[in-house]
Amino acid sequence: MGLLSDPVRRRALARLVLRLNAPLCVLSYVAGIAWFLALAFPPLTQRTYMSENAMGSTMVEEQFAGGDRARSLARDFAAHRRKSGALPVAWLERTMRSVGLEVYTQSFSRKLPFPDETHERYMVSGINVYGILRHLAASTESLVLTVPCGPDSTNSQAVGLMLALAAHFRGQIYWAKDIIFLVTEHDLLGTEAWLEAYHDVNITGMQSSPLQGRAGAIQAAVALELSSDVVTSLDVAVEGLNGQLPNLDLLNLFQTFCQKGGLLCTLQGKLQPQDWTSIDGPLQSVQTLLLMVLQQASGRPHGAHGLFLRYRVEALTLRGINSFRQYKYDLVAVGKALEGMFRKLNHLLERLHQSFFFYLLPALSRFVSIGLYMPAAGFLLLVLGLKALELWMQLHEAGVGPEEAGENPPHPLTQGVGLASLVAPLLVSQAMGLALYILPVLGQHVATQHFPVAEAEAVVLTLLAIYAAGLALPHNTHRVVSTQAPDRGWMALKLVALIYLALQLACITLTNFSLGFLLAASMVPAAAITKPSGPRALYAALLVLTSPAATLLGSLFLWRELQEAPLSLTEGWQLFLATLAQGVLEHHTYGALLFPLLALGLYPCWLLFWNVLFWK
Amino acid sequence: MAAPVRIFLLVLLLLGPGGWGRAEPPRDSLREELVITPLPSGDVAATFQFRTCWEWVSHYRLFPKALGQLISKYSLRELHLSLTQGFWRTRYWGTPFLQAPSGAELWAWFQDTVTDVDESWKELSNVLSGIFCASLNFIDSTNTVTPTASFKPLGLANGTDHSFLRYAVLPREVVCTENLTPWKKLLPCSSKAGLSVLLKADRLFHTSYHSQAVHIRPVCRNARCTSVSWELRQTLSVVFDAFVTGQGKKDWSLFRMFSRTLTEPCPLASESRVYVDVTSYGQDNETLEVYPPPLTTYQDVILGTRKTYAVYDLLDAAVVSNSRSLNIQLKWKRPPENGYIHYQPAQDRMQPHLLEMLIQLPASSITKVSIQFERALLKWTEYTPDPNHGFYVSPSVLSALVPSVVAAKPGDWEESPLFNSLFPVSDSSSYFVRLYTEPLLVSLPTPDFSMPYNVVCLTCTVVAVCYGSFYNLLTRTFQIEEPRKGGLVKRLANLIRRARGVPPL
């Protein structure tokens, strides 16, 4: 640190930063992107390995053979479901009781803030049914197998398999933890209601009856989704609410039984690349990695397991995929994999904690740990730091004179003027953010009275209108700002905006790397080069293209492209509108944080840059 | 004044030897009993009770010497120890005869002659730990409380000064064969004859619930209560899972449950009986059939409802001699608001919280008692070897006098079966119930123990190197200063250099 306290060297360093700023920034940005892409290649990806001793060496022998029973139960369930039009609660209770479980039900109801057009629901009420398999000890720990049921009977095969597994598990004596078999109605809403009641909290304003039966602290949970009684592959989903991930050991466990049972297992719908030596393998893993990053950045639960993670319950979702592939597996193979997983989870002495909680997955058996992917985001954020340093020095020299920089403290008067001129733009942009967060849901009824639109449309259109209205902001504020020292004004504003953006992105990156990296990759270049002189139209176009909403739109196109289902422009726009509505809804129903983060944090910050661009 | 006293003494002297001479010298007695109750859920509960009464205070015949010496050494008035694996599910199994929390529970009343109760309590728990091979030695002041309302003496008591009561629960204690073996050895017939033949460890631990207990208390020797004897009750309750042992059928037999049949009574026992609950509940048109058919039945009001029991007396030669063994089979055939709150707050690492509430519960209502707590980091040496397992909170206790639906007839206490006479009943219109909740597993914030050394080193280095420099940089202003014309040493050096003819520094 002598480097910084020595005034002579300090001046040399400052000159270096000022002179080489642009190349350094470009280099840093390129390094960040390149580092990220390199994450899919072998030196940075490592093979996964089981860290938890209790699940490692002991092999279990799976004896599940209830395939026929599962199929007939699934048929019965589907028939009853069709007949009653809702979850056949009485049938489920009867069946669970007949296989020897303690059965309880929970009713819940929730009025969504506005109608959910994707899932076609508004006033939701349903009943969750769950059965508890008790074991000898005093019900202090439990495992959960949950089947979320949507409005149609698509998941009836999973219910059948779950009940057949319950019957098989009930006859065994080796269980050291209670096992809860949970069937939820209205898929994730039911899961949320059940979880809140189980932990006796109320986060999202769900109304539900209290649970009569509990089974201690839940150690792990598996959600099951099967659409047919034969599967070609099993897809595993790990991304949870707000980008939370389960402990990597749970995924390792699943992978172990995939290999043992010879099942075809996929991640993000992509098979694991076989050949890592040629270029094809890593290229495929780049795609998988990008898909995972997009999925995690969205902050929405990628399956019913995503809601368990908030309560520190390690969980994942298994999806049976039935595609056109030749070789198919029946329910027995899936059941055996599940039995094996539960038996090994049953061995756990402590909750899963040994392995990684922060990781990226370029393939099912490869992972990138937090220490290796963080530099990618670090390089991107360094650009903001360098740019802020440059502005800070320029501000200093403008006030004191270049030959005496660093020798005298900066002039107090010029500092004061700079800060006072910042208050108005900061306040106005934050107010815009607040309006963007509150008004759409609050003003939906007013909007539906005056315009011929439905509530959901009203919310989305208000959202877009307020967002666009924010762009008119500079014309409103530049009269308020004093015109003294014109150049210093925008520099001070840009300095504050750069530091604000860097802080936000750094905090987001720490909790949800994917979101932080995606936002940094899109917002940093425009933020760095924006200034009120030069080709303003170009800057404006670049800024608009990298605004949070445009990033969301671009991510949607990229996501569908990677899934090999490309979107046309109109489809993309429709999907964008639906996604906006979903984002707002998920914030209100599950507590997803992406919407408030964008509305209250990044959008105001982005408006500051817009303000800088149109500074007069 | 002197004359009546002398007369009284005389009478005593006269009567004394005569009294001894008329009756047999009072001996220790043993009663054993097994109650088999089919539970509403289809499972089967079996409750063993062995009651040994100790009349001679310095002579051991049936009473185990280990426990007898314990009583005299620590001046015990009552001792209750239970070791339980599993949790009694009242909702499905109904009210239990004997209640116990999951894990180990120990509570004891000391005589009021004991001066240092805490010291005696500590020694007592250590000795019991050795006798029963359980980790009772982990009982210390941090998990011991002195309840003031919920626990009363179960035996004869002159006063209830709660300062002589200590209560502790170890919810994490695991019960296994090693605890059963010393418990069986306390029985006079060990596991050689009588009901204790059925106590096969491999069957008893393949159950949904297993609870064994030892209760020692003073009781009246006869109805007029002229003298006191020590009573030792050893109880053992198990619940057999119908799905695992009976392959889903509700039928059972002694052999299927215990893999043993009864062959001969314990020769030391004065009473040895098997009760089977044959009360028909009148639901589902189910009837039950017991084989062999019982010779007698017993009807009483148990826990507020009228029950019928088939009784098999092992001392009755006809029961056993028919087939040289007894294997009972059963087949099913199809056709508040005046409250008292006592709260003793915890002291960190010294004593736990104690909250006692006396509340009147309205009928068919749900009462929720919630306690707010803060999670805190422990000191790093206080974490268990498996900190991520979580930390246990002891089960809470609910004691209640429940009004009886049917009035019980006040029977002779000595004559009634053992399963009905552990808890003293003051009047016949209500019965006593004690329930325990499940223990709770709470996960506390846990540091990553895999790399404390790295973390400590790294943090200290970062703080030491960066903090000082940055603090300097932020708070000081730096100015370039021309070097002044030397200090004393430099001047001296220049003097010498001048003398040598070398240019000065």
PDB file of C-alpha atoms in Angstrom, chain B residues 179-289:
ATOM      1  CA  ASN B 179     -30.846 -50.121  27.850  1.00  0.00           C
ATOM      2  CA  LEU B 180     -33.290 -52.998  27.829  1.00  0.00           C
ATOM      3  CA  THR B 181     -30.863 -55.575  29.192  1.00  0.00           C
ATOM      4  CA  PRO B 182     -30.139 -53.831  32.528  1.00  0.00           C
ATOM      5  CA  TRP B 183     -33.832 -53.063  32.839  1.00  0.00           C
ATOM      6  CA  LYS B 184     -34.675 -56.764  32.429  1.00  0.00           C
ATOM      7  CA  LYS B 185     -32.033 -57.746  34.967  1.00  0.00           C
ATOM      8  CA  LEU B 186     -33.910 -55.801  37.645  1.00  0.00           C
ATOM      9  CA  LEU B 187     -36.821 -58.235  37.308  1.00  0.00           C
ATOM     10  CA  PRO B 188     -36.862 -61.038  39.879  1.00  0.00           C
ATOM     11  CA  CYS B 189     -37.386 -63.707  37.226  1.00  0.00           C
ATOM     12  CA  SER B 190     -35.125 -61.879  34.809  1.00  0.00           C
ATOM     13  CA  SER B 191     -36.279 -63.077  31.392  1.00  0.00           C
ATOM     14  CA  LYS B 192     -36.406 -66.734  32.339  1.00  0.00           C
ATOM     15  CA  ALA B 193     -40.058 -67.221  33.187  1.00  0.00           C
ATOM     16  CA  GLY B 194     -43.347 -65.451  33.388  1.00  0.00           C
ATOM     17  CA  LEU B 195     -44.322 -62.546  31.213  1.00  0.00           C
ATOM     18  CA  SER B 196     -40.756 -61.404  30.834  1.00  0.00           C
ATOM     19  CA  VAL B 197     -40.141 -64.308  28.451  1.00  0.00           C
ATOM     20  CA  LEU B 198     -41.817 -62.183  25.842  1.00  0.00           C
ATOM     21  CA  LEU B 199     -39.256 -59.417  26.162  1.00  0.00           C
ATOM     22  CA  LYS B 200     -37.203 -60.280  23.101  1.00  0.00           C
ATOM     23  CA  ALA B 201     -35.122 -57.313  22.084  1.00  0.00           C
ATOM     24  CA  ASP B 202     -35.232 -57.910  18.353  1.00  0.00           C
ATOM     25  CA  ARG B 203     -39.024 -57.813  18.361  1.00  0.00           C
ATOM     26  CA  LEU B 204     -39.445 -55.014  20.857  1.00  0.00           C
ATOM     27  CA  PHE B 205     -37.322 -52.681  18.780  1.00  0.00           C
ATOM     28  CA  HIS B 206     -39.097 -53.468  15.512  1.00  0.00           C
ATOM     29  CA  THR B 207     -42.028 -51.414  16.662  1.00  0.00           C
ATOM     30  CA  SER B 208     -43.471 -47.980  16.120  1.00  0.00           C
ATOM     31  CA  TYR B 209     -43.085 -47.031  19.738  1.00  0.00           C
ATOM     32  CA  HIS B 210     -40.999 -48.342  22.562  1.00  0.00           C
ATOM     33  CA  SER B 211     -41.006 -46.913  26.041  1.00  0.00           C
ATOM     34  CA  GLN B 212     -39.516 -48.423  29.165  1.00  0.00           C
ATOM     35  CA  ALA B 213     -39.690 -46.857  32.573  1.00  0.00           C
ATOM     36  CA  VAL B 214     -38.838 -47.301  36.204  1.00  0.00           C
ATOM     37  CA  HIS B 215     -40.977 -45.727  38.904  1.00  0.00           C
ATOM     38  CA  ILE B 216     -40.059 -45.883  42.582  1.00  0.00           C
ATOM     39  CA  ARG B 217     -42.352 -44.425  45.192  1.00  0.00           C
ATOM     40  CA  PRO B 218     -43.564 -45.035  48.710  1.00  0.00           C
ATOM     41  CA  VAL B 219     -47.027 -46.568  48.991  1.00  0.00           C
ATOM     42  CA  CYS B 220     -49.314 -47.667  51.780  1.00  0.00           C
ATOM     43  CA  ARG B 221     -48.848 -51.215  52.843  1.00  0.00           C
ATOM     44  CA  ASN B 222     -52.523 -51.761  53.540  1.00  0.00           C
ATOM     45  CA  ALA B 223     -55.825 -50.017  53.217  1.00  0.00           C
ATOM     46  CA  ARG B 224     -55.516 -48.172  56.524  1.00  0.00           C
ATOM     47  CA  CYS B 225     -52.064 -46.970  55.635  1.00  0.00           C
ATOM     48  CA  THR B 226     -50.467 -47.779  58.951  1.00  0.00           C
ATOM     49  CA  SER B 227     -47.119 -48.513  57.404  1.00  0.00           C
ATOM     50  CA  VAL B 228     -45.231 -47.649  54.267  1.00  0.00           C
ATOM     51  CA  SER B 229     -43.425 -49.814  51.787  1.00  0.00           C
ATOM     52  CA  TRP B 230     -41.404 -49.027  48.706  1.00  0.00           C
ATOM     53  CA  GLU B 231     -42.933 -49.839  45.378  1.00  0.00           C
ATOM     54  CA  LEU B 232     -40.891 -50.400  42.244  1.00  0.00           C
ATOM     55  CA  ARG B 233     -42.787 -50.414  39.007  1.00  0.00           C
ATOM     56  CA  GLN B 234     -41.076 -51.389  35.844  1.00  0.00           C
ATOM     57  CA  THR B 235     -43.179 -50.641  32.833  1.00  0.00           C
ATOM     58  CA  LEU B 236     -42.654 -51.239  29.178  1.00  0.00           C
ATOM     59  CA  SER B 237     -44.981 -50.158  26.379  1.00  0.00           C
ATOM     60  CA  VAL B 238     -44.608 -51.062  22.743  1.00  0.00           C
ATOM     61  CA  VAL B 239     -46.814 -50.470  19.739  1.00  0.00           C
ATOM     62  CA  PHE B 240     -46.613 -53.052  16.996  1.00  0.00           C
ATOM     63  CA  ASP B 241     -47.083 -51.741  13.511  1.00  0.00           C
ATOM     64  CA  ALA B 242     -49.868 -53.717  11.869  1.00  0.00           C
ATOM     65  CA  PHE B 243     -48.429 -52.999   8.438  1.00  0.00           C
ATOM     66  CA  VAL B 244     -44.957 -54.280   9.139  1.00  0.00           C
ATOM     67  CA  THR B 245     -45.616 -57.199  11.497  1.00  0.00           C
ATOM     68  CA  GLY B 246     -49.045 -58.249  10.343  1.00  0.00           C
ATOM     69  CA  GLN B 247     -48.678 -57.669   6.613  1.00  0.00           C
ATOM     70  CA  GLY B 248     -51.592 -55.261   6.674  1.00  0.00           C
ATOM     71  CA  LYS B 249     -53.981 -57.516   8.620  1.00  0.00           C
ATOM     72  CA  LYS B 250     -55.361 -56.554  11.972  1.00  0.00           C
ATOM     73  CA  ASP B 251     -55.159 -60.069  13.381  1.00  0.00           C
ATOM     74  CA  TRP B 252     -52.426 -60.761  15.844  1.00  0.00           C
ATOM     75  CA  SER B 253     -51.138 -63.396  18.167  1.00  0.00           C
ATOM     76  CA  LEU B 254     -48.601 -63.385  20.950  1.00  0.00           C
ATOM     77  CA  PHE B 255     -46.229 -65.382  18.818  1.00  0.00           C
ATOM     78  CA  ARG B 256     -46.513 -63.110  15.845  1.00  0.00           C
ATOM     79  CA  MET B 257     -45.783 -60.100  17.986  1.00  0.00           C
ATOM     80  CA  PHE B 258     -43.090 -61.395  20.314  1.00  0.00           C
ATOM     81  CA  SER B 259     -41.939 -64.572  18.526  1.00  0.00           C
ATOM     82  CA  ARG B 260     -42.483 -66.325  21.879  1.00  0.00           C
ATOM     83  CA  THR B 261     -45.398 -67.883  23.705  1.00  0.00           C
ATOM     84  CA  LEU B 262     -46.022 -67.965  27.437  1.00  0.00           C
ATOM     85  CA  THR B 263     -45.028 -71.305  28.965  1.00  0.00           C
ATOM     86  CA  GLU B 264     -44.947 -70.955  32.723  1.00  0.00           C
ATOM     87  CA  PRO B 265     -45.588 -68.248  35.269  1.00  0.00           C
ATOM     88  CA  CYS B 266     -42.801 -66.709  37.241  1.00  0.00           C
ATOM     89  CA  PRO B 267     -42.668 -68.781  40.450  1.00  0.00           C
ATOM     90  CA  LEU B 268     -41.869 -65.708  42.528  1.00  0.00           C
ATOM     91  CA  ALA B 269     -44.913 -63.789  41.383  1.00  0.00           C
ATOM     92  CA  SER B 270     -48.006 -63.551  43.495  1.00  0.00           C
ATOM     93  CA  GLU B 271     -50.034 -62.488  40.535  1.00  0.00           C
ATOM     94  CA  SER B 272     -49.377 -62.880  36.836  1.00  0.00           C
ATOM     95  CA  ARG B 273     -52.063 -61.875  34.395  1.00  0.00           C
ATOM     96  CA  VAL B 274     -52.655 -61.030  30.775  1.00  0.00           C
ATOM     97  CA  TYR B 275     -55.442 -58.591  29.946  1.00  0.00           C
ATOM     98  CA  VAL B 276     -56.739 -58.282  26.413  1.00  0.00           C
ATOM     99  CA  ASP B 277     -58.960 -55.355  25.526  1.00  0.00           C
ATOM    100  CA  VAL B 278     -62.007 -56.915  23.897  1.00  0.00           C
ATOM    101  CA  THR B 279     -64.241 -53.873  24.103  1.00  0.00           C
ATOM    102  CA  SER B 280     -66.208 -53.741  20.896  1.00  0.00           C
ATOM    103  CA  TYR B 281     -66.352 -50.194  19.667  1.00  0.00           C
ATOM    104  CA  GLY B 282     -69.496 -50.839  17.717  1.00  0.00           C
ATOM    105  CA  GLN B 283     -68.150 -49.318  14.554  1.00  0.00           C
ATOM    106  CA  ASP B 284     -67.813 -50.896  11.124  1.00  0.00           C
ATOM    107  CA  ASN B 285     -69.731 -53.945  12.398  1.00  0.00           C
ATOM    108  CA  GLU B 286     -66.438 -55.499  13.356  1.00  0.00           C
ATOM    109  CA  THR B 287     -66.376 -58.188  15.976  1.00  0.00           C
ATOM    110  CA  LEU B 288     -63.396 -59.804  17.466  1.00  0.00           C
ATOM    111  CA  GLU B 289     -62.678 -63.231  18.691  1.00  0.00           C
TER     112      GLU B 289
END
